[in-house]
XYZ file of C-alpha atoms in Angstrom:
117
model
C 15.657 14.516 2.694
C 11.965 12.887 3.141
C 12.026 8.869 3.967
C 8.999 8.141 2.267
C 7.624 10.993 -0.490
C 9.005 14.232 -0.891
C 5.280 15.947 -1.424
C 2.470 13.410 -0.850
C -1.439 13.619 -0.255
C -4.514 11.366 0.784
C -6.289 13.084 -1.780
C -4.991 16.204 -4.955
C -1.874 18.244 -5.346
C -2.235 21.809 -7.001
C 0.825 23.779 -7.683
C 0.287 26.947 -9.018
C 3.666 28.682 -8.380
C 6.780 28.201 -7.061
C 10.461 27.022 -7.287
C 10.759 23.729 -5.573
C 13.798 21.462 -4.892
C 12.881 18.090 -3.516
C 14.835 14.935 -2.564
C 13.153 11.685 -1.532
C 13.267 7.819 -0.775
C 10.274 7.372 -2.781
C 8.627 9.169 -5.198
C 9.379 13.274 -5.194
C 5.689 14.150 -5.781
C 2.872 11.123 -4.881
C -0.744 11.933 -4.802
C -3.571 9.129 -4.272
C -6.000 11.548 -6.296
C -5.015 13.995 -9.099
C -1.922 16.471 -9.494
C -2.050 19.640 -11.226
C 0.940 21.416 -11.934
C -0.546 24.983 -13.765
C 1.462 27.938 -13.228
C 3.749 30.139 -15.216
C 6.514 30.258 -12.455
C 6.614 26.608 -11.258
C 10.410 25.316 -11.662
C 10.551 21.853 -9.903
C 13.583 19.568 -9.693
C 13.402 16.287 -8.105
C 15.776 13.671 -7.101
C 13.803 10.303 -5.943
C 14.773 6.708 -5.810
C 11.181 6.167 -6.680
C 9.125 8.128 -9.152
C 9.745 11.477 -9.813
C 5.696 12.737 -9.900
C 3.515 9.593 -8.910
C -0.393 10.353 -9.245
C -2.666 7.256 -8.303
C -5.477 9.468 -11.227
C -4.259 12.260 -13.430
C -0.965 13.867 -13.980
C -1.855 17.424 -16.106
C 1.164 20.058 -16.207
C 0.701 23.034 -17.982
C 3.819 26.057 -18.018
C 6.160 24.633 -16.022
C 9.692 23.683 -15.592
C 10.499 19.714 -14.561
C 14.063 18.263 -13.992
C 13.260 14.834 -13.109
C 15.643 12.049 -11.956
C 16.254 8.864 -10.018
C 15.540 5.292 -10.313
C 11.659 4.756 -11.370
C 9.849 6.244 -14.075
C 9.829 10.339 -14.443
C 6.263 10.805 -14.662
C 3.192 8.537 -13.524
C -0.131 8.629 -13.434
C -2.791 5.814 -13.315
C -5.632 7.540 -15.349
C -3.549 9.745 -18.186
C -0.430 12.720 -17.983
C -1.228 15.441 -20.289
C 1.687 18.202 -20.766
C 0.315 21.077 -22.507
C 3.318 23.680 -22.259
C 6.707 24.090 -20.779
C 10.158 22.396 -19.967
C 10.167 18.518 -19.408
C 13.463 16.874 -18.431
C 12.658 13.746 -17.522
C 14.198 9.893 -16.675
C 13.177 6.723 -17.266
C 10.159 4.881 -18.773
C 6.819 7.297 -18.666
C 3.862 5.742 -19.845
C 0.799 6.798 -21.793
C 0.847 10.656 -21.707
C 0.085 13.051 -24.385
C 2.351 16.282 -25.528
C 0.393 19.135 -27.113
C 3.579 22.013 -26.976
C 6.598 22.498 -24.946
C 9.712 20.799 -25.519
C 10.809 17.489 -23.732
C 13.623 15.210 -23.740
C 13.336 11.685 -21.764
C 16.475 9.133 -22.053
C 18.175 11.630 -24.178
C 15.763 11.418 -27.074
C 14.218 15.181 -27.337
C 10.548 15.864 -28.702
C 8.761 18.964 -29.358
C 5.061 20.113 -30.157
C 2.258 17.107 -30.726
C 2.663 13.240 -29.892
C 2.893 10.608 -27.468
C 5.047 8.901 -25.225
């Protein structure tokens, strides 16, 4: 278990594959730039007593799997989150992000296809 961030950076955080599995004090994923999460075989599951992805300027996923949960918001980005495709499981309050396919659920209320949080 990490006692600050699970996955931090200075600057960006590009995924482009992998299965991850991440506990932390503070947020599971925290970049002070941008994080890109664009990858058909990206399966993340976080479990953070802060937020679950944290970007201090853009949150864009695009085919991947989140679990999120913990005790701050499930995704949160500064600038805007965009989720183009995938799997979002996600807890807590998200703000300002826009869904353009995949299927989400956040507090137990599922969504599909076009909106916003």
């Amino acid at each position: 278990m990490s006692y600050k961030h699970g996955i931090s950076s200075s600057d960006d955080i590009v995924i482009e594959n992998g299965v991850m599995n991440i506990t932390a004090v503070k947020d599971g994923l925290h970049a002070n730039d941008y994080i890109t999460l664009d990858g058909k075989n990206i399966n993340i599951t976080v479990n953070a007593q802060g937020d679950g992805i944290e970007s201090e300027g853009y949150l864009t996923v695009d085919k991947a799997t989140l679990n999120l949960s913990g005790g701050g918001k499930g995704l949160n980005a500064a600038d805007y989150i965009t989720l183009t495709s995938g799997t979002f499981d996600s807890y807590g309050y998200t703000e300002g992000g826009t869904i353009s396919g995949g299927t989400s659920a956040t507090l137990g209320q599922s969504s599909s296809g076009g909106g916003r949080w």
